Structure formats: C-alpha cells, structure tokens
Coordinates of C-alpha atoms and ligand atoms in Angstrom, one line a residue:
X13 CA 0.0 0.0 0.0
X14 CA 1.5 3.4 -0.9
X15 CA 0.2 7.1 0.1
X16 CA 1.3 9.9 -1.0
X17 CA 1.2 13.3 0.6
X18 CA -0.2 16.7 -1.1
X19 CA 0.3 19.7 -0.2
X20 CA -3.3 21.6 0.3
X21 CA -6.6 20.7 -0.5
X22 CA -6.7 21.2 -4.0
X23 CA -3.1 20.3 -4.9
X24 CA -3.8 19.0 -8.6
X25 CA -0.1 19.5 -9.6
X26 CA 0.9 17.4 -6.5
X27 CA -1.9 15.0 -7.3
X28 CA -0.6 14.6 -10.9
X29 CA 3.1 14.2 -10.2
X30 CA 1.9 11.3 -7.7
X31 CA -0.3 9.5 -9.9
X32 CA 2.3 9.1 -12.9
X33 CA 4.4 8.0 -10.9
X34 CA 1.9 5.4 -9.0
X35 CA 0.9 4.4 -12.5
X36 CA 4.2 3.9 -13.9
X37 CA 4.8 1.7 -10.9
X38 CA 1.2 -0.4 -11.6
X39 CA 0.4 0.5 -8.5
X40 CA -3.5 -0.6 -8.7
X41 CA -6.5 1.8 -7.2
X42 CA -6.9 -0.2 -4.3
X43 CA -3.8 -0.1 -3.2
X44 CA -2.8 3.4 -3.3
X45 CA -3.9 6.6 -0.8
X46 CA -3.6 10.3 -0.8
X47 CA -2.9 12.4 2.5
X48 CA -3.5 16.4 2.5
X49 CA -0.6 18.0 4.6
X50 CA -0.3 16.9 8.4
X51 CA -3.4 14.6 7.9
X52 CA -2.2 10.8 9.3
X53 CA -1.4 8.1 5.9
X54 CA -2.9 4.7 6.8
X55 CA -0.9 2.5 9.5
X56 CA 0.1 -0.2 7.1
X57 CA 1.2 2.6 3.9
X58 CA 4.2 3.6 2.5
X59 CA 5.5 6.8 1.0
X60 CA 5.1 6.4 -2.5
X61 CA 8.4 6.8 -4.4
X62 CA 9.9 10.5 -5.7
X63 CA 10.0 8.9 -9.2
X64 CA 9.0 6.1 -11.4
X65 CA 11.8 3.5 -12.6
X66 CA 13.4 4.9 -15.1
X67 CA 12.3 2.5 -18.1
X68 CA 8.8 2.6 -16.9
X69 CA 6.2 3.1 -19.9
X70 CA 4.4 6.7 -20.1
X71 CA 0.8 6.6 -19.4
X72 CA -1.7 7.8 -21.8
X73 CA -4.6 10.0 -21.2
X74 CA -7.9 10.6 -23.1
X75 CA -7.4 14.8 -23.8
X76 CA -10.7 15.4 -21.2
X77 CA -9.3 13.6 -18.3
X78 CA -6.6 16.6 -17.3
X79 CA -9.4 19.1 -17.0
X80 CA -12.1 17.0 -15.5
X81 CA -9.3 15.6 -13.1
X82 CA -8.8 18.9 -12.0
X83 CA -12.4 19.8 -10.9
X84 CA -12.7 16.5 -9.1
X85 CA -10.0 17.2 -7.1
X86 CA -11.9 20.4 -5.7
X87 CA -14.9 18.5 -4.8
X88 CA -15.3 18.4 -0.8
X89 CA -15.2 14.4 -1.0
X90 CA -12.8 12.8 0.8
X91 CA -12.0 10.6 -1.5
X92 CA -11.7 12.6 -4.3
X93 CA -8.0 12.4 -4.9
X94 CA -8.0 8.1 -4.7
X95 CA -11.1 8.4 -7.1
X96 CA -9.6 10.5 -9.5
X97 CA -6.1 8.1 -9.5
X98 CA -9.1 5.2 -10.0
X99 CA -10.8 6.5 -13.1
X100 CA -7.1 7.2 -14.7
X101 CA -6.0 3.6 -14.2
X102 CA -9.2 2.4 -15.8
X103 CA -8.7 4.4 -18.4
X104 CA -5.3 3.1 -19.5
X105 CA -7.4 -0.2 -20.2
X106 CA -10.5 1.5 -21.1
X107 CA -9.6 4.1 -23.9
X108 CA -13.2 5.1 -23.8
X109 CA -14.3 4.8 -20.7
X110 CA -15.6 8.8 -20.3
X111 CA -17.5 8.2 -23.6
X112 CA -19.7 5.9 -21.3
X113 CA -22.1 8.1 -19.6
X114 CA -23.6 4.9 -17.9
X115 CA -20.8 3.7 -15.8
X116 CA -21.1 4.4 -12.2
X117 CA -17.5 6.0 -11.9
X118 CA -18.5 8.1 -14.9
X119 CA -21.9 9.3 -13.3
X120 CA -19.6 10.5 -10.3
X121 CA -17.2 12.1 -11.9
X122 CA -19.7 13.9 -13.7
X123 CA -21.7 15.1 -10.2
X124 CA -18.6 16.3 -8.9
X125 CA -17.5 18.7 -11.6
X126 CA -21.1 20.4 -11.9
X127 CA -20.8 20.6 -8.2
X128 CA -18.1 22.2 -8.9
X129 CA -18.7 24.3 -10.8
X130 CA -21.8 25.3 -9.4
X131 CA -19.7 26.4 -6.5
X132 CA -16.8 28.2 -8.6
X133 CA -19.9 30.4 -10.4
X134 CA -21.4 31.2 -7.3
X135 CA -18.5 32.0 -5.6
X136 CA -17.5 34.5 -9.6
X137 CA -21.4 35.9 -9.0
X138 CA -21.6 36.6 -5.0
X139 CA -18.0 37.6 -4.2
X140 CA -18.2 41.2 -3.0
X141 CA -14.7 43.3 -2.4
X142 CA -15.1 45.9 0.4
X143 CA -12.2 48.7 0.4
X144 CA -10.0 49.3 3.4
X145 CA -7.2 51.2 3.9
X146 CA -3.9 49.1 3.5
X147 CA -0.4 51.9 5.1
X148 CA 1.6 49.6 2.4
X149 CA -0.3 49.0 -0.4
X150 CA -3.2 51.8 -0.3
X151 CA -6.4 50.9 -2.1
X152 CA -6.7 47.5 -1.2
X153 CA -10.4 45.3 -1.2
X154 CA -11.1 42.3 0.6
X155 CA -13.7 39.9 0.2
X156 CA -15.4 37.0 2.6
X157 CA -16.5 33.9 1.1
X158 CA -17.6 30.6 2.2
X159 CA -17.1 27.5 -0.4
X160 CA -18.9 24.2 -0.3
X161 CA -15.9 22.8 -2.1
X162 CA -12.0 23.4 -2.3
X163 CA -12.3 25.4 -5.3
X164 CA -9.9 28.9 -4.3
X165 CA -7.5 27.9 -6.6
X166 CA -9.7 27.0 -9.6
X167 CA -11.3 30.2 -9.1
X168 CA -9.4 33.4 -8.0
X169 CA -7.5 33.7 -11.5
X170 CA -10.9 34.2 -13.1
X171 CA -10.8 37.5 -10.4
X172 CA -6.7 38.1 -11.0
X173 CA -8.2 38.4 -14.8
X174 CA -11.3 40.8 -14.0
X175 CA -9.6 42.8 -11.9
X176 CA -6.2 43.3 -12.9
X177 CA -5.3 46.9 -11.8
X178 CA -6.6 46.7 -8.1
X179 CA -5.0 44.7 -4.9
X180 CA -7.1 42.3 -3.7
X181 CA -7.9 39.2 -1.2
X182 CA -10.6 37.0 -1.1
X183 CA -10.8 35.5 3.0
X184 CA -11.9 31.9 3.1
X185 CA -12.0 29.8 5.6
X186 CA -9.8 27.2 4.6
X187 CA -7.7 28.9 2.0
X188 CA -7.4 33.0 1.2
X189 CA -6.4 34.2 -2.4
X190 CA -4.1 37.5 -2.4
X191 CA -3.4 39.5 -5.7
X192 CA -0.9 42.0 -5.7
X193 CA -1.7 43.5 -9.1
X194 CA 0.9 41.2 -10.4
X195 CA 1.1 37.6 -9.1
X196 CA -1.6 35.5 -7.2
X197 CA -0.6 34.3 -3.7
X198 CA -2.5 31.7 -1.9
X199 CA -2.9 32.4 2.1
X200 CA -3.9 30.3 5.0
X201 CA -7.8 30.6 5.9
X202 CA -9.3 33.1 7.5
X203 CA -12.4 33.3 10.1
X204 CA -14.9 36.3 9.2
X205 CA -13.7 38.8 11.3
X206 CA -11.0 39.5 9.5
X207 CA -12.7 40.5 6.4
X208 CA -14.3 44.4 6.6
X209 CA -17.5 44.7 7.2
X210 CA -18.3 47.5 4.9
X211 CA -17.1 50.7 3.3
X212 CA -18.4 53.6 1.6
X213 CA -18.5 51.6 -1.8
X214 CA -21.4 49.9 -0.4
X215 CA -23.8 53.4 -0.2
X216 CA -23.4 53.4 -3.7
X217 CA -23.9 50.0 -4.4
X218 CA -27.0 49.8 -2.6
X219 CA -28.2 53.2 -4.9
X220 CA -27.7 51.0 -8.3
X221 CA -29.5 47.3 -7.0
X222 CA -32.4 50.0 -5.9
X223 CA -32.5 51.6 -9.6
X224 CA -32.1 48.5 -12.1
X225 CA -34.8 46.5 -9.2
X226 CA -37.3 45.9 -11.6
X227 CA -40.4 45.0 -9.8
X228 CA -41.9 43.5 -13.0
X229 CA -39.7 41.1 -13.7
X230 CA -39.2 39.9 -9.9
X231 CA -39.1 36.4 -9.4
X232 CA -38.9 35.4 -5.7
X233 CA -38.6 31.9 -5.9
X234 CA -36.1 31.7 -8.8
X235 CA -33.8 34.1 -7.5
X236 CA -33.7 32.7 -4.3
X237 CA -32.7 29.1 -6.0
X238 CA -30.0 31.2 -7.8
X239 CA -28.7 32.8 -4.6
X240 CA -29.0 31.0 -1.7
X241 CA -29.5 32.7 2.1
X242 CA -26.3 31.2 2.9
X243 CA -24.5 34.3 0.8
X244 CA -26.9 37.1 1.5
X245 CA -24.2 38.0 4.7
X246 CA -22.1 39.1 2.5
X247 CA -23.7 40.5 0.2
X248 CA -24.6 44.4 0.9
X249 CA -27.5 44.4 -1.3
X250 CA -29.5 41.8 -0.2
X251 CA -30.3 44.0 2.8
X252 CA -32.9 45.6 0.5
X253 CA -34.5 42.4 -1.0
X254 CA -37.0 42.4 1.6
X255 CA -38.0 46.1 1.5
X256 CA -38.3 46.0 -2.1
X257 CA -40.0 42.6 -2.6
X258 CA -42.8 44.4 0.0
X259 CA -43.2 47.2 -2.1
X260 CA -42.8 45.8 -5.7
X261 CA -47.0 44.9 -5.9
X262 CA -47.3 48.5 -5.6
X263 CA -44.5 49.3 -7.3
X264 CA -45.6 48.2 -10.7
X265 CA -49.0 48.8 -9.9
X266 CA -47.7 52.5 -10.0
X267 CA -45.4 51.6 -13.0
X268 CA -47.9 50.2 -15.2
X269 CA -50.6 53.5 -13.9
X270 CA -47.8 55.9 -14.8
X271 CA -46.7 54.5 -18.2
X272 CA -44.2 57.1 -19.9
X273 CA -44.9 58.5 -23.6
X274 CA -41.6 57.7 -25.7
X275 CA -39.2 60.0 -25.1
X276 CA -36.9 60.5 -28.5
X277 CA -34.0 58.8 -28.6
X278 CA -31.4 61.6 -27.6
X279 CA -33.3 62.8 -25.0
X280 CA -33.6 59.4 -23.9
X281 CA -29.8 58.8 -24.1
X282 CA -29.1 61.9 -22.4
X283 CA -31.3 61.1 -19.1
X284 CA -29.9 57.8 -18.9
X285 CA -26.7 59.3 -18.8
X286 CA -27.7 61.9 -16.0
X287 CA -29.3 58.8 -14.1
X288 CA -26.3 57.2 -14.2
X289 CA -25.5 56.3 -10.6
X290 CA -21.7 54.8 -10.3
X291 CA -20.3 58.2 -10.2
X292 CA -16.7 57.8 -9.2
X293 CA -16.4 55.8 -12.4
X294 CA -15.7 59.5 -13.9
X295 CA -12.7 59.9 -11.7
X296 CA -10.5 57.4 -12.9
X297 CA -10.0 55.8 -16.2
X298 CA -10.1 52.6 -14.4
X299 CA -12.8 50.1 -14.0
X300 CA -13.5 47.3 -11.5
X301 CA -15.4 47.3 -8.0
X302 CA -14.4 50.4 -7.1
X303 CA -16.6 52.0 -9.8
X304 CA -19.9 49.6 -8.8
X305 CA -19.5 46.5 -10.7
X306 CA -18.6 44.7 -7.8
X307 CA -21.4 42.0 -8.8
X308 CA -19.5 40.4 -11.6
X309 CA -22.2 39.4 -14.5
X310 CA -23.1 35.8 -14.5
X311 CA -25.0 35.8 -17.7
X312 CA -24.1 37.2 -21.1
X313 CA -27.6 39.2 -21.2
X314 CA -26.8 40.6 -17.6
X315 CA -23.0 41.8 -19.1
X316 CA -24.7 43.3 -21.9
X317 CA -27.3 45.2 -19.3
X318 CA -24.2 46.4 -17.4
X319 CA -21.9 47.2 -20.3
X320 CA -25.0 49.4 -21.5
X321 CA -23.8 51.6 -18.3
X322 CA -20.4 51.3 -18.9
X323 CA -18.2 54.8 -18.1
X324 CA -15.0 53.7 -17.5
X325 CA -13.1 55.3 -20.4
X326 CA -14.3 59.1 -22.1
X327 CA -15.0 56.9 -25.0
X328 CA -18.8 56.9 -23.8
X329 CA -19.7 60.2 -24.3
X330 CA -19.7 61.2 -28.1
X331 CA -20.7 57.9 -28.8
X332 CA -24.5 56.7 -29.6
X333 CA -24.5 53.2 -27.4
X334 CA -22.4 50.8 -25.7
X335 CA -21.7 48.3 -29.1
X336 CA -21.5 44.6 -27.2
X337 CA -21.0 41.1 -28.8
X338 CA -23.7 39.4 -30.5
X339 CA -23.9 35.5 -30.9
X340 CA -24.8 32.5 -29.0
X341 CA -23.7 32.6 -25.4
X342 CA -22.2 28.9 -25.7
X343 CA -20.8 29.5 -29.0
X344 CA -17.8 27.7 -29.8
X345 CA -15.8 30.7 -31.7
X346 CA -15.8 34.7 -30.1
X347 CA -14.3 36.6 -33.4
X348 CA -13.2 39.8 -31.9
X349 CA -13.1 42.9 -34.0
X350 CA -11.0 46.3 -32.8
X351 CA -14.5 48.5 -32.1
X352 CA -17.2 49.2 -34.0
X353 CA -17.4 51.8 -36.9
X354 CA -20.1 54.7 -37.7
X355 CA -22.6 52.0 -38.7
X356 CA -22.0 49.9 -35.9
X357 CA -22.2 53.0 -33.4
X358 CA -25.5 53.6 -34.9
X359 CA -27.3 50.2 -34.9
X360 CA -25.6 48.7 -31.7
X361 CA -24.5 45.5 -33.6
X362 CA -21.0 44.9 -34.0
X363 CA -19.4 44.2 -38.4
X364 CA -22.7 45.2 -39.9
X365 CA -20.6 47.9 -41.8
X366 CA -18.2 48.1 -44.9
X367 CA -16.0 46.1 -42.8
X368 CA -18.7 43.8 -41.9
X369 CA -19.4 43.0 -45.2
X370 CA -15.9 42.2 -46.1
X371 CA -16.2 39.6 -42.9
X372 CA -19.4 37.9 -44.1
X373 CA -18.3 37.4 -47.8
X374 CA -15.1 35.3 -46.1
X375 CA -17.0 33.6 -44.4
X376 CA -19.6 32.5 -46.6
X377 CA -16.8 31.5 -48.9
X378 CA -14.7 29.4 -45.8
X379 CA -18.6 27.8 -45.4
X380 CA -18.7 29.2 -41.7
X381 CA -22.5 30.3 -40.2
X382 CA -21.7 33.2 -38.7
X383 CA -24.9 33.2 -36.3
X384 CA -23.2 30.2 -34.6
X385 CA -20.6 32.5 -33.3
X386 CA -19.9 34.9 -31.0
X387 CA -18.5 38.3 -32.7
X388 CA -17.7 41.4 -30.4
X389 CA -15.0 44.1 -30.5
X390 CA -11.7 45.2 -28.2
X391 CA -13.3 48.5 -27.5
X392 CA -17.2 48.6 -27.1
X393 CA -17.6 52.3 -28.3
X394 CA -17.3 54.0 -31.6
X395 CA -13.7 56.4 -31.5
X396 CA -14.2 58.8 -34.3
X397 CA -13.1 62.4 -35.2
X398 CA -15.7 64.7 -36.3
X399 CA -15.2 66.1 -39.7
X400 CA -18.0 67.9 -41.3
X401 CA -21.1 65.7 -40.9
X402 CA -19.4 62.8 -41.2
X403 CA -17.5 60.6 -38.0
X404 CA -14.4 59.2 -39.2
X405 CA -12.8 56.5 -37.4
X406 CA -9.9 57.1 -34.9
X407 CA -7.4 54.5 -33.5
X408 CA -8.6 53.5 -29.8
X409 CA -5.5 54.1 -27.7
X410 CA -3.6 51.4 -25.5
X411 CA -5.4 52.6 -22.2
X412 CA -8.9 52.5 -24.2
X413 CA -8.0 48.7 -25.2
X414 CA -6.7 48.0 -21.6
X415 CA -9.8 49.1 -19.5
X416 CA -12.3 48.1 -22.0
X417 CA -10.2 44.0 -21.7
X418 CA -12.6 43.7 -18.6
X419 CA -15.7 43.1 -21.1
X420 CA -13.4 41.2 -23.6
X421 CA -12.7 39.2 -20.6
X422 CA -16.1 38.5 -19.4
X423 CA -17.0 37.7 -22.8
X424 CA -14.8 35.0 -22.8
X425 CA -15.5 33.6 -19.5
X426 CA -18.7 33.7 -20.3
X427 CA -19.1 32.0 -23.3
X428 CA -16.3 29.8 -23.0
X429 CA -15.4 29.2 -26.7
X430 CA -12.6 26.6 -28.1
X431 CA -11.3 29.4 -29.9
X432 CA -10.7 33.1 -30.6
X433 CA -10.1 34.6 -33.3
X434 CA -8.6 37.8 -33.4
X435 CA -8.9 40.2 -36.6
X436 CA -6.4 42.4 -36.5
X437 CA -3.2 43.4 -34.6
X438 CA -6.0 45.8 -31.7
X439 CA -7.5 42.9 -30.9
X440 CA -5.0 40.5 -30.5
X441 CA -3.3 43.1 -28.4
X442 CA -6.6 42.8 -26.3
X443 CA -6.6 39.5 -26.0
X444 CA -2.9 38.7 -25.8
X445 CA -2.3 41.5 -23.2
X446 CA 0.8 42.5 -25.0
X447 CA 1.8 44.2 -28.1
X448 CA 1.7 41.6 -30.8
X449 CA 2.6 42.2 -34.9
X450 CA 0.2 40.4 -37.3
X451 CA 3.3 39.4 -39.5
X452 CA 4.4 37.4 -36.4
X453 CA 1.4 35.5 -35.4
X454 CA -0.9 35.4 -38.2
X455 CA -2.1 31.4 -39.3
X456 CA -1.2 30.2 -36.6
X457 CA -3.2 27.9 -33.6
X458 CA -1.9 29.6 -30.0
X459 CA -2.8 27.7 -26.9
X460 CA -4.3 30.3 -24.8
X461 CA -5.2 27.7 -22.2
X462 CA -5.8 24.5 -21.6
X463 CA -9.3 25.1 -23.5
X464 CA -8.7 28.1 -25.4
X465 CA -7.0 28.4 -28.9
X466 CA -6.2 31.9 -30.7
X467 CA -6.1 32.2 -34.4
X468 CA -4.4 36.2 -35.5
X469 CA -5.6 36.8 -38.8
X470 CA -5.9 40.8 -40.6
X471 CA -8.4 42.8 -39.6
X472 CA -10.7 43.6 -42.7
X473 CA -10.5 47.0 -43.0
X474 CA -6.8 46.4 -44.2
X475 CA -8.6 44.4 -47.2
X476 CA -11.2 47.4 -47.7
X477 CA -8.5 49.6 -47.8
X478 CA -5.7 48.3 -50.0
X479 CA -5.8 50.5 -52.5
X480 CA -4.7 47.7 -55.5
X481 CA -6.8 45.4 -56.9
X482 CA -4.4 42.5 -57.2
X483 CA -3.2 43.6 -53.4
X484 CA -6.9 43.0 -53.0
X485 CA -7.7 40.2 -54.3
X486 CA -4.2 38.1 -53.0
X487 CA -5.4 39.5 -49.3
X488 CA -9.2 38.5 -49.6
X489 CA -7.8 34.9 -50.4
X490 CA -5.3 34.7 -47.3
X491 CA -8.1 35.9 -45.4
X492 CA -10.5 33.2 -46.7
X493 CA -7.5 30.9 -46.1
X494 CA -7.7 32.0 -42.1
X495 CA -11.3 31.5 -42.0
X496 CA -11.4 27.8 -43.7
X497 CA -9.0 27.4 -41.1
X498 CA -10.8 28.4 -38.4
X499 CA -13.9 25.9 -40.0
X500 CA -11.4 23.0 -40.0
X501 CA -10.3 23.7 -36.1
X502 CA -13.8 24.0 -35.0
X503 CA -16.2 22.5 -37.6
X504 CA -19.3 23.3 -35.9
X505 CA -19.1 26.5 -37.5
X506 CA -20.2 25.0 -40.7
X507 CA -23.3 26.2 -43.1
X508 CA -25.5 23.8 -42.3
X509 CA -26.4 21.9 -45.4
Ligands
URA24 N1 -14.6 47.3 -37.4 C1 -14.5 46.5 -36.2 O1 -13.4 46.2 -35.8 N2 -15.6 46.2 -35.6 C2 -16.8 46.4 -36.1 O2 -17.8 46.0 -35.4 C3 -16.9 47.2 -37.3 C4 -15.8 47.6 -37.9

C-alpha cells in the first residue's frame, strides 16, 4: 500500500506528479492513498516513491481527463483524490471509458464537476470586495466567502483576470487568495472577522441594485434558487431584498398607472446618462469594483445590461450606445473585431458595416455560419473624429484597449469558446495582453489555455483599404485561407447543409 502526501486541499499538480508516478509503478487503485498536509497516511502505507523506474512506460490520457481531473480534485469528497487516480488507471485499459455516460464512476465524476462548478460560479457571482485602507499597499479590497468545495485555486485567477489593476484578497475559511496586481498568492484561511465589514462603496452599491430592481420582472422563488441565504451576509445588497419585494406589488402597480410616452432617442440617451448612478467611475480611467461592478455578471444578457452603463473610459460620451457582442452565449468561436465603426455606433450590432461585409463574404466563402458565433470588438464604443457631418474612425488608444479588456474578458468567460479569433493586430493586443505584430502570429493555432486556442488573422479593413486590386484580391484569399482554417479547427461552424 502506498500514500502519498499533497500539499493543500486542492493540490492537482501534486496529485498529478503522484499518480504518474503510482501508474508507472502499476500500483493498482486499491492499493494506493492520498494524504493532504499533516493529515495521518494509513498504518500499514508507504511513502510512495519520488519517481518512477526509469524504463517505466508513459501513461496515456484521453485529452478530457486533465481538465475534468482537476475539478474532481476540488470537490469536498474525501475521497476525491484516490477516485480521480481510479478512473485514470481504468482508463489506460478503457480508452473510452468517459464516452460511457452509464458507468457508475463516470456518473460521479460527472456530479462532482457540476458541483463544482456550481460552486466556482457562485463564488465569480456573490463575491463582494469591500475597500480598506492598507499603510503599504493603499487601495486594497477584501472579500469573505464561504465555499462548499475546495475550489480557491480554480477560481481566483478568473478575479486576477477581472480585476487586474486593483490589490485584492478574497478570505476563506480554509484557504485565502491574495493578488498583488501582479502575481496570485495563496494564504492560510481566515475566520470572518477579519474581512471588513463594509465601506463607503457599499452606499453606492445599494443606490444602483435599488434603480435597475425591476419590480416587473421579480421572481422570488427563482432568484432565491439562484442565490441561496447562505450568501446574503455578504452580500450588501440583499439588505434591501425584503423592503423591495414588499413594495414591488405596488411598485408596478404605480409603474404600469404611470406608463411614460416615448421620449426620443437623444433625450432618452441623455437622461440615462444623468441617471447614471456609479459616479466615481468618472474619476479614474479605471474600471473594476471600485466603480460599482462589484457583482461580476453571471450571464451574457446581464453583461450586456451592465456594459450598456459602462463609463470607464471618455470613450462613452460622443458615442451613440455601448456596441457589445452578439452570438450564442455557448458559441464555440468569439471573433473579436477592434471597435465598432459609424454603422456599428448607430445600430448597436457589432461588423454590420463596410468592414462587416468584407467579414461575411469570407465567411460564406470558408462555409462558416456566422450566427453560430460569438462576434464582439476590443473596445465597445465607436472612437471617431468629427469632420463635417461625417464621424471618421480614430485608432482606440492602448489605455482605451486596456480598460475596456474587462468586457473582452467576461465575454470569454462567459461564453467559454474553443477558440478566438482575433482580426487584427488591436485585438489580438486585447486578447494577448501584450503588443503583438500580425506578420508574427498570423495562421497560426496559439494555446491560450488548456481550453482556449487563438487564431491572429488581418483585420478587414486592411482588405477594404488596400488601394490595388491585385493587393486585393491576393489579401481576400489569405483571409478566406484563415477562415477555412478556423472551420477546419472548430467544424461546428459550418453552413448547415
Ligand atoms: N470594425 C470593427 O473592428 N468592428 C466592427 O464592429 C466594425 C468595424
């Protein structure tokens, strides 16, 4: 009988090295155990050896195992890490074992990632920072959550991602994430008390759940299956369910009584903009909780509703509408454009343009159905300089790009595709993070992560714009080139016949 020790609750890495090495020995199931730091091995078990022999065979894994390996290791079971070693010995036999939704280890494995992930999305949707003051570091936020399972590590780079430019902890009681605005650190627990209680944020918070509670479209029941009690301490809003839930009979008895003629449009635009009520969003061109969206969206619709708000850069003000992606919200390709243009601006749908067109004529000749996927921009707002009546486009700048990554982000956590692709040097930029030339990276498949490919292809504009025909005509092919390529990666895309 072997064990073998790992370091914290969720130690994938640690559970990986061991179970090569316990594989490469033929160790079987039964006969191996995993420890978690000081926690007592069985009486009769050995350490497991450092390393395999050294002519030992390298096991094979069926390309889903890593991932789903690494989501059952964050379940609260016990046993988690001995089952996950179980299902990879079986599958070294049985090649397609996860193809058989029947078999009992299957139907576990299966339980334990939703529950999972259940608890990594509620812990995305119901985290909520409070500010203190930190003598070495400044601004600093700190959150309090409780977990079901041990999922701190799976979780806090989808917040070292979202929130990028701000120090932050999230307190838990078995394990606390730190970010630094650099690296992520991973604490010892915490107990409650140590996490603020609230800050000044949380007046203003309070002001924007009152004004987007819509008493028409509240759902008691389902929104209390979507967040549980258990989180309302946290959560500074959830002071005012109740008073709201009592008043929203009468609420939209007075709403439906006092039913507004349509303003037009501009006027419209221009009260929404005075109503506006996440005011210190104007002071700095950053976003994050500090301006209010400290209630990261769960839903593509309720990142839409948000982004429709969204002040964060002056990019807002001369333009007509927040422009956000359109496409199925499990779509298996995001395209991601630089920003939309004049037509774009105007409509509030992102290539619908001369740009647009261009877009859709590659496609249709690649075979790709372009409402199967996702297609938003870098920059959500039209940057244009006036020039007699007519807007012409203007370059979005690097901190436009860098504060507007938050939706680009979101987007792709949201929607979770198996690839990107990114037209144009702006919006690989955005999605790279760094400076990238399209001479460099264009054609080819990047591993973003272990889910995530990126394809760099032109943007095409640079097509519209070239002013030779055969310059023209040799670019629209390569283009067409990228986008059969992006059909052959991900053939769901296809026209359906
Ligand atoms: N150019 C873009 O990058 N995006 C659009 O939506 C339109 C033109």
């Amino acid at each position: 009988m072997y064990n073998a020790r790992l370091a914290f609750p969720a130690d994938f890495a640690g559970w990986r090295r061991a179970a090569r090495i316990a594989l490469e020995l033929g160790v079987p199931p039964d006969a191996m155990s995993f420890t978690v730091g000081e926690e007592a091995p069985g009486l009769f078990a050995e350490p497991l050896p450092e390393a395999p022999p050294p002519d030992a065979p390298q096991p094979t894994v069926a390309k889903a195992f890593p991932d789903l390996a690494r989501r059952i290791v964050c379940h609260a079971d016990p046993d988690r890490f001995a089952f996950a070693y179980r299902l990879l010995f079986r599958l070294q036999r049985e090649k397609k074992l996860l193809e058989i939704a029947s078999d009992p280890d299957v139907i576990r494995a299966t339980e334990m990632v939703k529950a999972v992930d259940r608890d990594s999305h509620k812990m995305k949707a119901f985290v909520r920072f409070r500010e203190i003051d930190d003598a070495e570091v400044g601004r600093h936020y700190v959150a309090w959550f409780e977990p079901v399972h041990h999922i701190v590590e799976l979780t806090a780079p989808f917040f070292a991602r979202r929130f990028t430019g701000m120090v932050w902890t999230i307190l838990t009681p078995e394990r606390s994430a730190h970010w630094d605005g650099a690296e992520l650190a991973y604490l010892p627990g915490a107990t409650r008390d140590m996490a603020p209680a609230g800050d000044d944020m949380e007046a203003l918070w309070l002001t924007y759940y009152a004004s987007i509670f819509n008493p028409a479209r509240l759902k008691v029941k389902a929104m209390q299956a979507e967040m549980p009690k258990k989180y309302w301490a946290n959560m500074p809003e959830t002071a005012l369910i109740r008073p709201l839930v009592a008043g929203a009979e009468a609420a939209q008895r007075r709403m439906l009584e006092t039913q507004p003629t349509l303003p037009s449009f501009r006027h419209e635009k221009q009260e929404e903009r005075r109503a506006m009520t996440l005011p210190r969003m104007d002071k700095t061109p950053e976003i994050g909780p500090q301006f209010g969206y400290n209630k990261v969206p769960d839903s593509i619709e309720e990142a839409r509703e948000q982004a429709r708000h969204c002040k964060a850069c002056p990019l807002w003000e001369p333009a007509t509408q927040t422009v956000f992606g359109k496409g199925p919200d499990d779509a298996p390709v995001i395209f991601v454009g630089e920003q939309p243009g004049d037509q774009e601006d105007i409509a509030g749908e992102p290539f619908i343009g001369p740009a647009g067109k261009v877009f859709d004529q590659a496609l249709a000749a690649a075979g790709i159905d372009r409402t199967q996927a996702y297609v938003t921009n870098a920059v959500k707002h039209f940057k244009f300089e006036p020039r007699g009546k007519r807007r012409i486009h203007a370059k979005p700048n690097m901190s436009e790009i860098k504060v507007c990554r938050w939706w680009l982000d979101l987007e792709r956590d949201l929607v979770k595709p198996k690839l990107i692709v990114a037209l144009g040097a702006t919006a690989a930029q955005a999605v790279l993070g760094k400076t990238v030339t399209i001479r460099d990276t264009r054609s080819k498949l990047i591993d973003l992560d272990e889910a995530t490919r990126l394809l760099v292809t032109v943007h095409p504009s640079y097509i519209l714009r070239l002013p030779d025909a055969a310059a023209k005509a040799r670019e629209t092919e390569a283009f067409e080139a990228d986008m059969a390529l992006v059909l052959k990666t991900v053939p769901e895309l296809a026209v359906a016949a």
